[in-house]
Coordinates of C-alpha atoms in Angstrom, one line a residue:
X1 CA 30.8 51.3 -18.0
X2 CA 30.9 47.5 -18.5
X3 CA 34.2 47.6 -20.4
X4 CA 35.9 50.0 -17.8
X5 CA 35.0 47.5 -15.2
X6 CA 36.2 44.6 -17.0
X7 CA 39.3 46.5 -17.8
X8 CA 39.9 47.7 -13.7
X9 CA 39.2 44.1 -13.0
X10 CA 42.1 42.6 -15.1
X11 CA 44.4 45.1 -14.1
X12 CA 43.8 44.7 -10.3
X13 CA 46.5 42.8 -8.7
X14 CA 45.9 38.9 -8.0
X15 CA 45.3 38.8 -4.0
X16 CA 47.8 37.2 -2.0
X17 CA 47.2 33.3 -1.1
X18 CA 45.6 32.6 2.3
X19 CA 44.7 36.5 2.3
X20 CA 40.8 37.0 4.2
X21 CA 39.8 40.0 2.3
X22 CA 39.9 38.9 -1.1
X23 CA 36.5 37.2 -1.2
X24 CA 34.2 39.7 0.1
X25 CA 35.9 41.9 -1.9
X26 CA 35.1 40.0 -5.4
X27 CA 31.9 39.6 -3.8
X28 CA 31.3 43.3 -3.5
X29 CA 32.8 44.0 -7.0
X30 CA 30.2 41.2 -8.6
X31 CA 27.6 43.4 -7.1
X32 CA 23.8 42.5 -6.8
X33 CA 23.4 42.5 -10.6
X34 CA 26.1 39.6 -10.6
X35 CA 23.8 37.7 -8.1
X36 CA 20.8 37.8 -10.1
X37 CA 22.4 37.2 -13.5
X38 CA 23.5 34.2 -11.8
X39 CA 20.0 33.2 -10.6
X40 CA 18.5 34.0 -13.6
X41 CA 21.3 31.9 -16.0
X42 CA 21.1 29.3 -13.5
X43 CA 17.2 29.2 -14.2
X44 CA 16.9 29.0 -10.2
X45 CA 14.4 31.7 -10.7
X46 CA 12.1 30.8 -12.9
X47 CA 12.2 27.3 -10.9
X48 CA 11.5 28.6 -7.7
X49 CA 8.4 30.4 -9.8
X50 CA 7.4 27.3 -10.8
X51 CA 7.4 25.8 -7.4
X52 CA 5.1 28.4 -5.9
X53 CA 2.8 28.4 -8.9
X54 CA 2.2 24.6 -8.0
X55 CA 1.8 25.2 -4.7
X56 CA -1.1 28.0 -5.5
X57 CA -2.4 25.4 -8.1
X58 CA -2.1 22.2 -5.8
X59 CA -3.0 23.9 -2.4
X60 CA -1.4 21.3 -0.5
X61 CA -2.4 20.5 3.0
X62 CA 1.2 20.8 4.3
X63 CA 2.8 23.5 1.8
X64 CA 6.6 22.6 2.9
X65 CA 6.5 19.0 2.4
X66 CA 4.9 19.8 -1.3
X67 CA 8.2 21.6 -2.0
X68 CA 10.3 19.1 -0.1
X69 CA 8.2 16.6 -2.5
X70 CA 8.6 18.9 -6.0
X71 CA 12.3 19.4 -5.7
X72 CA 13.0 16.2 -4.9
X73 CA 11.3 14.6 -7.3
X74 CA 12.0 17.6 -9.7
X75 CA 16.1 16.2 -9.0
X76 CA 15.6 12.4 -9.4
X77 CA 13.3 13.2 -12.7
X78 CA 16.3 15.0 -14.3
X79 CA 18.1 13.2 -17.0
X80 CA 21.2 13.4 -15.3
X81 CA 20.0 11.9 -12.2
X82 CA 18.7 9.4 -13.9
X83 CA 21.3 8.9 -16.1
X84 CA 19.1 8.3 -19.1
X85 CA 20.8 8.7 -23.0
X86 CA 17.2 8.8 -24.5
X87 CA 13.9 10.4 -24.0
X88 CA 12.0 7.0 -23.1
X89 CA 9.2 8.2 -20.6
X90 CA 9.5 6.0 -17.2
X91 CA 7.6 2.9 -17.1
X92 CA 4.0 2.1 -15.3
X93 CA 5.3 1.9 -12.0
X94 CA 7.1 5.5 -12.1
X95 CA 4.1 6.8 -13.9
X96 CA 1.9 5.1 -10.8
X97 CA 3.8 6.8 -8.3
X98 CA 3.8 10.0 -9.4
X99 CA 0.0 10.2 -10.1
X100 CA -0.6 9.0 -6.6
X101 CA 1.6 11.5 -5.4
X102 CA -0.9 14.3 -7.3
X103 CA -3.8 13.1 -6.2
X104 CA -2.8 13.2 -2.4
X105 CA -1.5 16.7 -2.7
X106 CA -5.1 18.3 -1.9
X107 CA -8.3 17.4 -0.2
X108 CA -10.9 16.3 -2.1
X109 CA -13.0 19.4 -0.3
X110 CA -11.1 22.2 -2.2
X111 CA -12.8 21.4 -5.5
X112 CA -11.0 23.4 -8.0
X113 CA -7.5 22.0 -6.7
X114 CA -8.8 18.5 -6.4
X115 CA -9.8 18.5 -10.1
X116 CA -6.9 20.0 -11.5
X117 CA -4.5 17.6 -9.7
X118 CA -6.3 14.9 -11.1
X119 CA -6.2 16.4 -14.6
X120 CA -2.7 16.2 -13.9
X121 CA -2.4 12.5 -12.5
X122 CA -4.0 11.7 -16.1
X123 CA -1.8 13.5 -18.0
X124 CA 1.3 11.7 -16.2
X125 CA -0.5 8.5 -16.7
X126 CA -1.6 9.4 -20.6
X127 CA 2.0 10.1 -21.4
X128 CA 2.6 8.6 -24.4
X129 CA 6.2 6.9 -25.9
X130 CA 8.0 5.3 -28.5
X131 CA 6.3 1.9 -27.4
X132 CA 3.2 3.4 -26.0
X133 CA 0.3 5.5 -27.1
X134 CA -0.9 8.1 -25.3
X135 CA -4.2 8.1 -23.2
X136 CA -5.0 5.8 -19.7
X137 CA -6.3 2.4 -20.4
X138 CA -8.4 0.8 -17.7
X139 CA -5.3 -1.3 -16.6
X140 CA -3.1 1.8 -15.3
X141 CA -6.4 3.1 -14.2
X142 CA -8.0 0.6 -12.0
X143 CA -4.7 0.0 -10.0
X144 CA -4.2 3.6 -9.5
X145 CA -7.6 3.4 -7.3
X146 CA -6.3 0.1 -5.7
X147 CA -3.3 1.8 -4.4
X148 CA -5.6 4.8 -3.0
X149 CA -7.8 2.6 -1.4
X150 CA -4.8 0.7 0.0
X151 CA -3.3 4.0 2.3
X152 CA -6.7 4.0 5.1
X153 CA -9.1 2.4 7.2
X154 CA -11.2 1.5 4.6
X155 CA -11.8 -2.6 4.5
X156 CA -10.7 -4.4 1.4
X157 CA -14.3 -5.7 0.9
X158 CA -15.5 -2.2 0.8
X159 CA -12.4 -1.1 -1.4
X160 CA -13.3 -4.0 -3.7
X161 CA -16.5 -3.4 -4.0
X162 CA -16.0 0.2 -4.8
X163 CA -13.4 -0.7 -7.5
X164 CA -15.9 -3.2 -9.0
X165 CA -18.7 0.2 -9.3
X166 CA -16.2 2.7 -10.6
X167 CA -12.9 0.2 -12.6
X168 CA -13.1 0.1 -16.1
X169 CA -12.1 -2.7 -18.3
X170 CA -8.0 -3.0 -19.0
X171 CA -8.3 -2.5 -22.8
X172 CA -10.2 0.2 -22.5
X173 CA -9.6 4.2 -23.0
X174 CA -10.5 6.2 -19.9
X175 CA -12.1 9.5 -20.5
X176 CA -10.8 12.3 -18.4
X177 CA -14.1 12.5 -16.3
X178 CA -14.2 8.9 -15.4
X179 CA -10.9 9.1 -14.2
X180 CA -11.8 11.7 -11.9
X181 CA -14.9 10.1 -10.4
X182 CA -13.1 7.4 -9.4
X183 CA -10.4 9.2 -7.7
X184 CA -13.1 10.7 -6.5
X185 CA -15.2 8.1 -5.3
X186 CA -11.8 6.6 -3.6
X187 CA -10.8 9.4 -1.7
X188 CA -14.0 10.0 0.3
X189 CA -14.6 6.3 0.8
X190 CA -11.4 6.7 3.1
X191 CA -12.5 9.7 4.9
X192 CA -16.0 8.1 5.0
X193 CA -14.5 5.0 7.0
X194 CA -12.1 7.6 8.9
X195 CA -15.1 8.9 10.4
X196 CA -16.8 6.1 11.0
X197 CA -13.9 4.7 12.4
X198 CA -13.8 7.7 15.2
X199 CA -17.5 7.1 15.7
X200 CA -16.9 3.4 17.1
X201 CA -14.1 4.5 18.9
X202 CA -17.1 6.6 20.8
X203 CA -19.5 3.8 20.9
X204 CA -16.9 1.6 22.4
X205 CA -15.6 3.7 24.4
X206 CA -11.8 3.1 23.4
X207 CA -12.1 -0.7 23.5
X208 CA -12.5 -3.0 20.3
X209 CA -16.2 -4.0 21.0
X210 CA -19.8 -2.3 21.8
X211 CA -23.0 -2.8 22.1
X212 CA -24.5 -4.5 19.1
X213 CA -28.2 -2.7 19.4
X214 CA -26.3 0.7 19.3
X215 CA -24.4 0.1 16.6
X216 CA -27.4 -1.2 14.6
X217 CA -28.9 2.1 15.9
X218 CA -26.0 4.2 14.8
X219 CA -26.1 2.2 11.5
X220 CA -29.6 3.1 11.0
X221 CA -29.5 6.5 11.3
X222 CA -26.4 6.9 9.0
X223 CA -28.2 4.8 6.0
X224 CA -31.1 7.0 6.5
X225 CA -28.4 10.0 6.5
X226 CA -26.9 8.6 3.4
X227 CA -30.7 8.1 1.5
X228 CA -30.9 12.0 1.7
X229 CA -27.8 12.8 -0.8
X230 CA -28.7 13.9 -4.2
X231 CA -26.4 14.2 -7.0
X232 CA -23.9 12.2 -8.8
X233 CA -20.4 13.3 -6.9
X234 CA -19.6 10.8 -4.2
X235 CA -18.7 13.2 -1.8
X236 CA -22.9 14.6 -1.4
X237 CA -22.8 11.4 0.2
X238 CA -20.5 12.8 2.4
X239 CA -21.6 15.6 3.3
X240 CA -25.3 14.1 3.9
X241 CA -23.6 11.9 7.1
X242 CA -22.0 14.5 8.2
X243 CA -25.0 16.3 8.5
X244 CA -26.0 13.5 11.2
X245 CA -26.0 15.6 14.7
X246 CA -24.9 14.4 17.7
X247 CA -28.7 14.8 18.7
X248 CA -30.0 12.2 16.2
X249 CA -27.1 10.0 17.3
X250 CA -27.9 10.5 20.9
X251 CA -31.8 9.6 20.4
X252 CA -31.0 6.5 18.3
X253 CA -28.5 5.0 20.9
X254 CA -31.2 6.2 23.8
X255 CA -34.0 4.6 22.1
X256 CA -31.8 1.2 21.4
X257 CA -30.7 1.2 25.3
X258 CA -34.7 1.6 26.7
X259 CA -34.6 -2.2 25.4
X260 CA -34.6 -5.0 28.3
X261 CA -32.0 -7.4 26.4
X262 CA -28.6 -6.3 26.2
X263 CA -27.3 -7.3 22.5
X264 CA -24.6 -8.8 21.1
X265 CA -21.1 -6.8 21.2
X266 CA -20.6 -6.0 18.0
X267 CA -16.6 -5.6 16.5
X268 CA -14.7 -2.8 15.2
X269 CA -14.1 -4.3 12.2
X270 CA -17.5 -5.4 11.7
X271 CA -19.0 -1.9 12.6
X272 CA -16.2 -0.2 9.8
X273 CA -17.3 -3.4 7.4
X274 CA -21.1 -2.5 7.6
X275 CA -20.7 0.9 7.8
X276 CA -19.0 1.6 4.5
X277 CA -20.9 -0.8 2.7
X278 CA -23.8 1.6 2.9
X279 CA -21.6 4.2 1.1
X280 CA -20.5 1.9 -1.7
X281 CA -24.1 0.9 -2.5
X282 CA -24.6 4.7 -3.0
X283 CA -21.8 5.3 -5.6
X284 CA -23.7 5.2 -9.4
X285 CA -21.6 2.4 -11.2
X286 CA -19.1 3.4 -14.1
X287 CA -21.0 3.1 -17.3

């Protein structure tokens, strides 16, 4: 059946130029099969496979940007986009980039997705080369975190201080689950300052100052918040403050108002500054 339709297709007559018909008509001839021969020799199938298997793996927040993202990056990584003649892996700050780039993809709620996106950062960090061994030293590794830290509210005294807890010396190999800890540790220090970031923006009521005694209040109550997470995983400490009602909140801030003197106003930087230095004196220290 292949052969006659090779052979009808030689012996039909070439088409006319500037004639409409022609091209649907090859079209139709190719048939479906044609179509998916093509996507399959093209390897357009298996890619697109691929693509949706990371999505499933990543679970991105916003699905369509991760594709935009993995095609895009899946283009400029090609040789010939790149232009490259050898197989020299790209330097640190490629590498950089595209580890940050996994370890944004999920939240660091959806556990299972979280992890493996960080096993993946590592691997793309580990890659080893004809002037490089494989594995991620401390050096790669402490300025992945400093780039985290760098994309939030989170101060740079609390970001440094939470780098000093979890970095780990430049000349030294870090093991897989160090490497996620402080990814870890990173991500909810900037949802832990995003949050207490919104809280001032209640306390002040939309303006950059409130009342010192209620912040100290509100301050209180969160340290006392934070002293009831167990476990090693930054992100118990998390969920301990969230666990801080509104009803605890309101009877702190009551109680600080019943005094006489008004206090001092009290900064939003100073508020976010105080406030996550309660959660980096809970994160254990890198051993």
């Amino acid at each position: 059946m292949a052969a006659y339709e090779k052979r009808r297709a030689a012996a039909a007559p070439a088409p006319a130029a500037g004639s409409g018909p022609a091209e649907p008509a090859r079209v139709a001839a190719g048939g479906l099969g044609s179509e998916t021969e093509f996507l399959l020799r093209a390897g357009v199938t298996a890619m697109v496979r691929e693509a949706l298997l990371k999505v499933l793996e990543a679970r991105p927040e916003e699905p369509v940007s991760f594709l935009a993202d993995y095609f895009e990056r899946l283009v400029l990584g090609s040789p010939a986009a790149a232009g490259e003649a050898s197989a020299e892996l790209p330097g640190p700050p490629q590498r950089l980039a595209r580890a940050l780039w996994y370890v944004r993809l999920a939240h660091h709620s959806h556990r299972t997705a979280f992890d493996s996106n960080a096993g993946a950062a590592y691997e793309v960090l580990g890659a080893g080369g004809r002037r490089r061994k494989a594995g991620v030293d401390g050096r790669l590794y402490s300025e992945l975190l400093r780039r985290i830290c760098q994309r939030g509210p989170a101060p740079a005294e609390a970001a440094a201080a939470l780098l000093g807890r979890v970095r780990c010396r430049d000349h030294e190999a870090v093991p897989l689950p160090v490497f996620r800890y402080g990814v870890l540790a990173c991500s909810v220090l900037l949802e832990f300052a995003a949050k207490a970031d919104a809280l001032f923006g209640v306390l002040g009521g939309g303006s950059g100052v409130a009342d010192g005694r209620v912040c100290q209040a509100v301050l209180q109550a969160l340290e006392e918040a934070l002293g009831t997470g167990h476990g090693p995983r930054p992100g118990r400490f998390l969920e301990a403050g969230s666990r801080l009602g509104p009803d605890r909140l309101a009877l702190a801030m009551d109680q600080a108002l019943r005094e006489r003197q008004r206090g001092s106003a009290m900064s939003r930087e100073e508020f976010l500054r105080r406030a996550t230095a309660l959660f980096v004196a809970r994160v254990k220290p890198v051993e």
